[in-house]
Coordinates of C-alpha atoms in Angstrom, one line a residue:
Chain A
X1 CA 83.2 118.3 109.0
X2 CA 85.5 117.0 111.8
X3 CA 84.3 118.6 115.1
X4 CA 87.7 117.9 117.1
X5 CA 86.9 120.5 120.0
X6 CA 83.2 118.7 121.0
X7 CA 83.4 115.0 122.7
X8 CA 79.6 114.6 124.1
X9 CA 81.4 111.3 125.0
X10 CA 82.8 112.3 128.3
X11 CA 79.3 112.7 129.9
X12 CA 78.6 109.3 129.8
X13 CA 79.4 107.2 133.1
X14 CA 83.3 105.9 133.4
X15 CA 82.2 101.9 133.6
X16 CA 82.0 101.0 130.0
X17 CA 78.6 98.7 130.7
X18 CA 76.8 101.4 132.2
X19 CA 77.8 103.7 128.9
X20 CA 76.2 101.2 126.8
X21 CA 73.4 100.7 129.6
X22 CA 72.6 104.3 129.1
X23 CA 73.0 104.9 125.3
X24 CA 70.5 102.1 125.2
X25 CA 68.1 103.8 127.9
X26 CA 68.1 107.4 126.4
X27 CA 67.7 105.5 122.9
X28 CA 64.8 103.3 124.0
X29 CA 63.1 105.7 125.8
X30 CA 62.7 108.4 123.0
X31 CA 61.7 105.8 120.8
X32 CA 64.4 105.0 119.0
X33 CA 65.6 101.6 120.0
X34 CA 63.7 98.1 120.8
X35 CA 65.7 96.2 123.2
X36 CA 63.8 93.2 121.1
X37 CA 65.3 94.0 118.1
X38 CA 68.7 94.6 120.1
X39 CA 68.1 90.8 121.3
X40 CA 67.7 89.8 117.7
X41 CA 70.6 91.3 116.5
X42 CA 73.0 89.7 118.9
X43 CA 71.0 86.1 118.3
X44 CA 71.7 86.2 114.5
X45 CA 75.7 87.0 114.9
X46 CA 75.9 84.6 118.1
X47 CA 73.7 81.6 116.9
X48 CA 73.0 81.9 112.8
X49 CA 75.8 83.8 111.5
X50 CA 79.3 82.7 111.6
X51 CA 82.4 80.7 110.6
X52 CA 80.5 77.4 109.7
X53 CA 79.1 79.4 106.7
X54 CA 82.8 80.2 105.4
X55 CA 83.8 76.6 106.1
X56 CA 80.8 75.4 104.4
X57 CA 81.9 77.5 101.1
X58 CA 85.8 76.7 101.6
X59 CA 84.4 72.3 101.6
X60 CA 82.4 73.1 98.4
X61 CA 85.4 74.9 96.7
X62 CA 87.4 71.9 97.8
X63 CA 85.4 69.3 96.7
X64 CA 83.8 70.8 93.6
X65 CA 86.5 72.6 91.1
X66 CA 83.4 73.8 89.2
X67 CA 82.3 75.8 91.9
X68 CA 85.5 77.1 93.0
X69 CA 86.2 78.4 89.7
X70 CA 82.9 80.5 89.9
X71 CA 83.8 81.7 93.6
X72 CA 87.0 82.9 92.3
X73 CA 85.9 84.9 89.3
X74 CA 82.8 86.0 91.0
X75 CA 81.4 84.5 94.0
X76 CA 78.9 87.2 94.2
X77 CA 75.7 85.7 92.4
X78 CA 76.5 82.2 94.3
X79 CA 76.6 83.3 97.3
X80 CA 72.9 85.5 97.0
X81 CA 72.1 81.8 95.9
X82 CA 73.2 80.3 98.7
X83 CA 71.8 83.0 101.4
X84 CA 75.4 84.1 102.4
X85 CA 74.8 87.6 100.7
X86 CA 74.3 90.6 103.7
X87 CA 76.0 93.6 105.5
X88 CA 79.3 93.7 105.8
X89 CA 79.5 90.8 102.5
X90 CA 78.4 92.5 100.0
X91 CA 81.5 92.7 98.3
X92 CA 83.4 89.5 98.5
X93 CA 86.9 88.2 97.1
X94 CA 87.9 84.8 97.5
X95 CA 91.5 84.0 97.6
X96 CA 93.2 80.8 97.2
X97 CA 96.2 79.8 99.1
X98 CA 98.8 78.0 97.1
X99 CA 102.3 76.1 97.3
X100 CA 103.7 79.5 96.4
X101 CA 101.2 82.1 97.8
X102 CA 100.2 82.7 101.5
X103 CA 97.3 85.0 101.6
X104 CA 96.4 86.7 105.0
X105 CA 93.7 89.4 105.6
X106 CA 93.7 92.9 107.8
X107 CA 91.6 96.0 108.1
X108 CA 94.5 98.4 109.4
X109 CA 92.1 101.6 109.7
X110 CA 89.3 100.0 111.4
X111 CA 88.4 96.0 111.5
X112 CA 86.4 95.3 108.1
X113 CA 85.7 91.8 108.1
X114 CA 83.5 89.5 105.9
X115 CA 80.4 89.0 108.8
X116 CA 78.3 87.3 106.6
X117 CA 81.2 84.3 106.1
X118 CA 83.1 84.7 109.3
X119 CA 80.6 86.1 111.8
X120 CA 81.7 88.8 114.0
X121 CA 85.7 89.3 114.1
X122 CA 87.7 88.1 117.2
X123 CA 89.3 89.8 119.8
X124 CA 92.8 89.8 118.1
X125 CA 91.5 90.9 114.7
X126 CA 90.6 94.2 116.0
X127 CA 93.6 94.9 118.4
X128 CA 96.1 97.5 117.6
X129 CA 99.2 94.8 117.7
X130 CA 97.5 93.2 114.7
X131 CA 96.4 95.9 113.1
X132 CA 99.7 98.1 113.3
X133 CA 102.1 94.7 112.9
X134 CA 100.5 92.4 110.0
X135 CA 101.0 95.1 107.1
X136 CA 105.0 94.8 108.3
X137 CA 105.7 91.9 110.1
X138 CA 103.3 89.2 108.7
X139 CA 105.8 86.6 109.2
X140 CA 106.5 87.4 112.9
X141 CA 103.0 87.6 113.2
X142 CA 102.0 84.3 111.7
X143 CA 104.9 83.1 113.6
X144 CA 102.8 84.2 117.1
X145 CA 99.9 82.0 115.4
X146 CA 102.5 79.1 115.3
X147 CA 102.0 79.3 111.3
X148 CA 105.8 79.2 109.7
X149 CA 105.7 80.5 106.3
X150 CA 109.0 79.0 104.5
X151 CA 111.4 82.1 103.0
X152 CA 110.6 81.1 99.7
X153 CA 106.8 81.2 100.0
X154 CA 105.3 85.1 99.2
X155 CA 102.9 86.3 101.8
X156 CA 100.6 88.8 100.4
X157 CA 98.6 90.8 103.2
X158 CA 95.6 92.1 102.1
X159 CA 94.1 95.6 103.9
X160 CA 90.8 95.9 103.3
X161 CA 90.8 99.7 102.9
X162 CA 87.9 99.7 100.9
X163 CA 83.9 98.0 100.9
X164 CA 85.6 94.6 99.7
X165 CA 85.9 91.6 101.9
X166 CA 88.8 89.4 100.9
X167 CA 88.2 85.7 102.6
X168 CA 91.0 83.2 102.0
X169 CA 91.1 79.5 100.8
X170 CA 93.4 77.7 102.6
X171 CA 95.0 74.8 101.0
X172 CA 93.1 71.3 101.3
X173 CA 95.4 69.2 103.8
X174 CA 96.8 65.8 102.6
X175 CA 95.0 62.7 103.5
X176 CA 92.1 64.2 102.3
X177 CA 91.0 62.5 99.2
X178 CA 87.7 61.2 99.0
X179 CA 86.4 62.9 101.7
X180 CA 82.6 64.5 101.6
X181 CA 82.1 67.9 102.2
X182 CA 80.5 68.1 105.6
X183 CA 83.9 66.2 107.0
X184 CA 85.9 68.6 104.7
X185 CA 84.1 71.7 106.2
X186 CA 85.3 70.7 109.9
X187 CA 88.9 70.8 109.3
X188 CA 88.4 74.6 108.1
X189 CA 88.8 77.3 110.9
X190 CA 87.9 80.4 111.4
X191 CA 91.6 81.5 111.7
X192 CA 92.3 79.6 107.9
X193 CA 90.2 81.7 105.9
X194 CA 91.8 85.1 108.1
X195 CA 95.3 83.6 107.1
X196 CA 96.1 83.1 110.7
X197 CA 96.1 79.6 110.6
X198 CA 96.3 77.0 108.3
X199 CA 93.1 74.3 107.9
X200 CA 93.6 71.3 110.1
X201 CA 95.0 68.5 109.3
X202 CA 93.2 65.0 109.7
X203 CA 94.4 62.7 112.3
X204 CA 95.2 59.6 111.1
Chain B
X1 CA 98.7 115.2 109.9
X2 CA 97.3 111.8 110.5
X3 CA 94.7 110.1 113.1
X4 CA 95.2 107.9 115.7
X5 CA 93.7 105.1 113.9
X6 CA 95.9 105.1 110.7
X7 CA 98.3 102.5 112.8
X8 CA 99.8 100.5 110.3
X9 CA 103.3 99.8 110.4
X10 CA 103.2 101.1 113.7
X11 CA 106.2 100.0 116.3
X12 CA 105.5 99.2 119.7
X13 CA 102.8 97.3 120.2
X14 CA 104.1 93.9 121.4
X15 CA 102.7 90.2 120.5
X16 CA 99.1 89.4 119.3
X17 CA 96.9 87.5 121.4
X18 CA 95.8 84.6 119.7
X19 CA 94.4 83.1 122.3
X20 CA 92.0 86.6 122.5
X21 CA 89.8 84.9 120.3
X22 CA 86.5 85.5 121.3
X23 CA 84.0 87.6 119.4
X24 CA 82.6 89.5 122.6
X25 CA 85.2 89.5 125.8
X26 CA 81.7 90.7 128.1
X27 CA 77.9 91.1 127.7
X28 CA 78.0 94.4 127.1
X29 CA 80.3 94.4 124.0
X30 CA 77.3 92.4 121.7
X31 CA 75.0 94.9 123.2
X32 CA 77.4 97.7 122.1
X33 CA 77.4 96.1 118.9
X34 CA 73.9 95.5 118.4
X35 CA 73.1 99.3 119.5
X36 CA 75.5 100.3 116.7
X37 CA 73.5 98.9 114.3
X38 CA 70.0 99.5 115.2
X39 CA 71.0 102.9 116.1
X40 CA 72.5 103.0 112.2
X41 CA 69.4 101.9 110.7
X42 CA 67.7 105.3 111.5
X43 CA 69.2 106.6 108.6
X44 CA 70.5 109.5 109.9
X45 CA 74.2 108.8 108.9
X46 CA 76.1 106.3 106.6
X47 CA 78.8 103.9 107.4
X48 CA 81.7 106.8 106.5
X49 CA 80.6 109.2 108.8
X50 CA 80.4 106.3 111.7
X51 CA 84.2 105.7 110.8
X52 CA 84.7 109.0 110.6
X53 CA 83.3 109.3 114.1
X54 CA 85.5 106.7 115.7
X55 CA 88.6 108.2 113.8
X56 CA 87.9 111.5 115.4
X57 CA 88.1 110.3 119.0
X58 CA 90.8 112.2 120.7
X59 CA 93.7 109.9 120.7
X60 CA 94.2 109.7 124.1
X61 CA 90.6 108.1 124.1
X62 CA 91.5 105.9 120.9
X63 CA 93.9 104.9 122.5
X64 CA 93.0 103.7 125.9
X65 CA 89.1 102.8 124.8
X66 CA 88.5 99.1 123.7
X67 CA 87.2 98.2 121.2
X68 CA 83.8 98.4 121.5
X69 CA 84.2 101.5 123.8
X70 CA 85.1 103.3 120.6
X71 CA 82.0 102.6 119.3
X72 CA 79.7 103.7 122.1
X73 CA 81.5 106.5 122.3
X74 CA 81.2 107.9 118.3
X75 CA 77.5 106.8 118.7
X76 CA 77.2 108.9 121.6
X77 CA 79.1 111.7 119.4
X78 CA 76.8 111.4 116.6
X79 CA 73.6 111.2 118.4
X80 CA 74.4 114.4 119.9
X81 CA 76.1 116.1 116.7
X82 CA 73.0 114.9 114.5
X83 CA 70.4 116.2 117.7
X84 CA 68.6 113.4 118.3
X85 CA 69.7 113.2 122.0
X86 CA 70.6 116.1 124.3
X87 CA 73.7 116.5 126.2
X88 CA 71.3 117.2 128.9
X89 CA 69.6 113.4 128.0
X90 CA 73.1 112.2 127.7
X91 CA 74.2 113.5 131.3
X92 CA 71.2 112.1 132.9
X93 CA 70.9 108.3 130.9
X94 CA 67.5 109.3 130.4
X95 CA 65.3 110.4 127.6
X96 CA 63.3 114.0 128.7
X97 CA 60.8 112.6 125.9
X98 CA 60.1 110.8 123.0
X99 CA 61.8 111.6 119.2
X100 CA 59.9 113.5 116.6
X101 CA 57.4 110.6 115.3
X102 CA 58.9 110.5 111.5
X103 CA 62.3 109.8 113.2
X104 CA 60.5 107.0 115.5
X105 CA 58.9 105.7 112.7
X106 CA 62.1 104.7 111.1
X107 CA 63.0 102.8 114.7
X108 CA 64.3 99.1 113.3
X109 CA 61.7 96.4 114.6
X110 CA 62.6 93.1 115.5
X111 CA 60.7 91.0 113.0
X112 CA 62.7 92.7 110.2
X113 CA 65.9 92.4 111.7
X114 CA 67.3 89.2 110.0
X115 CA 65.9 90.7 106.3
X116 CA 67.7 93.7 107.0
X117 CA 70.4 92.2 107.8
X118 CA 70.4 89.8 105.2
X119 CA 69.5 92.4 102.5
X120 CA 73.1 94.0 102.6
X121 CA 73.9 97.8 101.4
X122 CA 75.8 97.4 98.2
X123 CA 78.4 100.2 98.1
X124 CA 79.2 99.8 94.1
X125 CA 77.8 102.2 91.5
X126 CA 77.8 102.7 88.2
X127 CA 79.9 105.3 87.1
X128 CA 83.0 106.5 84.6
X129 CA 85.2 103.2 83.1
X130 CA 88.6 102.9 84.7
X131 CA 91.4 105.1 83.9
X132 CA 94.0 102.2 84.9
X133 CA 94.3 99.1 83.6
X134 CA 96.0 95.2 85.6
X135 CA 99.1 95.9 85.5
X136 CA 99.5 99.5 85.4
X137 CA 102.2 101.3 87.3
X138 CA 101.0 103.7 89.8
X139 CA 101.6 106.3 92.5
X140 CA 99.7 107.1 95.7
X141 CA 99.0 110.7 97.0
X142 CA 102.2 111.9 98.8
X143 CA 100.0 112.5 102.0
X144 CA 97.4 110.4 103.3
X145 CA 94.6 113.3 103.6
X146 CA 91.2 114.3 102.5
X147 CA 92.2 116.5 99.5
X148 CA 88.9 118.2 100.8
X149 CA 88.6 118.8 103.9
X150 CA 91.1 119.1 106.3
X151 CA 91.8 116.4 108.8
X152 CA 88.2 114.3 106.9
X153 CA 87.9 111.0 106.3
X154 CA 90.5 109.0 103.6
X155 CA 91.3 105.2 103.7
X156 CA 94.4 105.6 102.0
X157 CA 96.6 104.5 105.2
X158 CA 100.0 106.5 105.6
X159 CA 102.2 103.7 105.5
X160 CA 101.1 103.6 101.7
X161 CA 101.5 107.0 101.1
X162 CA 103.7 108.5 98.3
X163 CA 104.1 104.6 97.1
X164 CA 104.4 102.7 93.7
X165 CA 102.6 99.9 93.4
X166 CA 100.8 97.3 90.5
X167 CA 97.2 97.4 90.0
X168 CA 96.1 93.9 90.5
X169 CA 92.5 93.8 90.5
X170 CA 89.6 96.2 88.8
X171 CA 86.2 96.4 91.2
X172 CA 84.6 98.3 89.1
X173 CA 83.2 102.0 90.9
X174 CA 82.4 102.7 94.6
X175 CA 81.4 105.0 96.4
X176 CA 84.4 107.3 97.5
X177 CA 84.3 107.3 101.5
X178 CA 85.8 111.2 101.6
X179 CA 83.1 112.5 100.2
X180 CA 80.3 110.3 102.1
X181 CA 81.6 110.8 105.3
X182 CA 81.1 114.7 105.1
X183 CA 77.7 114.8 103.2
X184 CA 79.4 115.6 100.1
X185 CA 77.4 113.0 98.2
X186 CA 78.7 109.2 96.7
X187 CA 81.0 111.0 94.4
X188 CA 81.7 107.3 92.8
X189 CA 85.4 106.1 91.3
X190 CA 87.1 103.4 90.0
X191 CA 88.3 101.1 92.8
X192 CA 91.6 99.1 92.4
X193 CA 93.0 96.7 94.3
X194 CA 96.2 97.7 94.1
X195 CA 99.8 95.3 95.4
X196 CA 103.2 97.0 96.5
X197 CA 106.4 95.1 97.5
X198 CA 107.2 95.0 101.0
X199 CA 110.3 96.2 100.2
X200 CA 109.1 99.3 98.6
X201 CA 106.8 100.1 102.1
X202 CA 109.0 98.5 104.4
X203 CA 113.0 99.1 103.3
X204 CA 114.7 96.8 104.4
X205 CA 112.6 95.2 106.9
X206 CA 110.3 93.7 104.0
X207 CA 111.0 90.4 102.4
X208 CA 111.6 90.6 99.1
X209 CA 108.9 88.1 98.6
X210 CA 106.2 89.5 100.2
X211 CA 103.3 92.0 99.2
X212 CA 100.9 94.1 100.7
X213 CA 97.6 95.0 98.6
X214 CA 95.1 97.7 99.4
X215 CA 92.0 98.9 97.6
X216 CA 92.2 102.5 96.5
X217 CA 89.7 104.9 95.0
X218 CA 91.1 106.2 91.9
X219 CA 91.5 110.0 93.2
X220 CA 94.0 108.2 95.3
X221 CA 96.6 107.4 92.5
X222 CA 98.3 109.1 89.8
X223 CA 100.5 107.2 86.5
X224 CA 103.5 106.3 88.1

């Protein structure tokens, strides 16, 4: 049940460091918590988890239309294959950008957001301006991103209310062809497979 | 009728930050983070009842409390609320002793961090076929409320309250988040994603063009 009247909250100090400094005292002191394993964590989403493993995917889908075909009925068993399965990804839709389809992702109630792809999400993806303005406003939004969606284009916003993590494929850029995957993967950014941006495009 | 954190569509809020890119703006946000987590793997709640938990903020705290402050503070709510720390404990920042043993026992060791991590907590279940099929018409509840209990969990936002929209994809059944956050059980449904014009959310301030798609538990929608 929702206990709206009792907000243990307030006890804890006013500087927002010293909270977590004391959660994590209390915690590790009644045996609850390893600071080691709190060291670990933070290691695995700063050094081993993040947007090179998306990129990596978005190359292959690129480069290998056998492969993206499977990612976009059901990149589920491919990516337990390729060790990208794990909290937070357990549930993964891939979808493709197109001449006539602009895909961009949001978690309005919270910040869902597919960790084992993309890592942890930015600073932007969890503030209120994006998560109160993309559902209404994409195109002004985008617009902030310095993407410019043309009027005919259809942007389709997806809120991930539910367990599923939607990551998008943005379209390969020209001047492309030829091109191995590891080069491929460095022209996709984070921001690309939110919907924020687009992938970069080589320079000649 | 709704929460503080049901903000989409939401006027007033100014530009996004692009340039706000990075994952933790200080230290003590991937601390906050990893504490989350560790503190989650005790077992002693799911992942709807820690939403649930930052929903239930009082607003004037949602609202002013970054991001990660949010978080430290439902933790702080829940480890109180479930007794495993005192408000006396939580007063002092320290522990008067340790947890009972089975509880300690389940404390998340390093060395199995990265398996645990890696090893996921699927959310789908097997459960009754679909009542809707793609392209089926349909209509979301009127309010956006646990039909349960009042003021719960839901993650039907407002702004798509009361709409018609297409279903677009099936995902076959999930766990339905107003029941888990409140220790009613899984209570698994069909989960659709369903797609609603712009237009029919936004009046006239939606392109024509454009859609927004949400995925819905079943008890959600009704024929439209």
């Amino acid at each position: 049940m929702p206990h709206d009247h009792d907000h243990p909250h307030s006890l804890l100090p006013p500087d927002p460091a010293l909270r977590v400094k004391a959660l994590e005292t209390i915690l590790t002191e009644k045996g609850l918590v390893d600071p080691a394993t709190l060291d670990e964590i933070i290691d695995t989403y700063q050094n081993r988890i993040g947007p090179k493993n998306g990129a990596g995917v978005v190359a292959r889908m690129w480069h290998d239309p056998a492969f993206r075909d499977a990612m976009l009925s059901d990149p589920m068993p491919m990516l337990r294959e390729l060790d990208l399965y794990g909290r937070q990804g357990e549930h993964m839709v891939f979808v493709e950008n197109t001449d006539a389809v602009h895909n961009v992702v949001v978690c309005t109630l919270c910040s869902c957001y597919p960790w084992p792809l993309l890592g942890i999400p930015p600073g932007w993806y969890k503030s209120d301006a994006y998560r109160a303005r993309i559902v209404r406003e994409p195109r002004a939004v985008l617009a902030e991103f310095g993407v410019d969606i043309p009027k005919g284009k259809k942007v389709r916003v997806w809120d991930s209310t539910a367990e599923m993590r939607y990551l998008v494929v943005p379209q390969r850029p020209e001047g492309t062809d030829g091109w191995g995957q590891d080069a491929l993967a460095e022209l996709v950014t984070r921001d690309s497979m939110i919907g924020t941006g687009l992938a970069m495009v080589p320079t000649p | 009728m709704s929460r503080v954190h049901d903000m989409g569509g939401r006027y007033g809020d100014g530009p996004v930050n692009p340039e706000d890119g990075a994952i933790y703006a200080e230290d003590w946000h991937a601390r906050a983070l990893a504490l989350t987590l560790a503190a989650g793997a005790l077992g002693q709640w799911n992942i709807d009842t820690s939403r649930h938990a930052r929903e239930t903020l009082p607003p004037k705290d949602y609202s002013r409390f970054t991001y990660y402050e949010k978080w430290m503070a439902a933790l702080a709510n829940l480890l109180v609320e479930r007794d495993m720390i005192t408000l006396d404990e939580l007063q002092n920042g320290h522990a008067r002793g340790q947890a009972p043993s089975d509880l300690v026992d389940r404390a998340l060791r390093a060395e199995v961090v990265a398996g645990v991590l890696a090893s996921g907590s699927a959310y789908d279940r097997l459960a009754t076929p679909p009542d809707f099929a793609i392209g089926d018409r349909v209509r979301t509840r009127k309010r956006a409320h646990n039909a349960t209990v009042p003021g719960g969990h839901t993650r039907l936002p407002s702004y798509a309250a009361g709409a018609v929209g297409e279903v677009v994809l099936r995902h076959g059944a999930f766990v339905l988040p107003d029941t888990n956050a409140h220790g009613q059980g899984e209570a698994p449904e069909p989960l659709y994603a369903v797609s609603f014009s712009a237009c029919d959310l936004w009046g006239d301030e939606g392109s024509a063009t454009d859609e927004v798609i949400l995925d819905l538990w079943q008890s959600y929608l009704e024929p439209a």
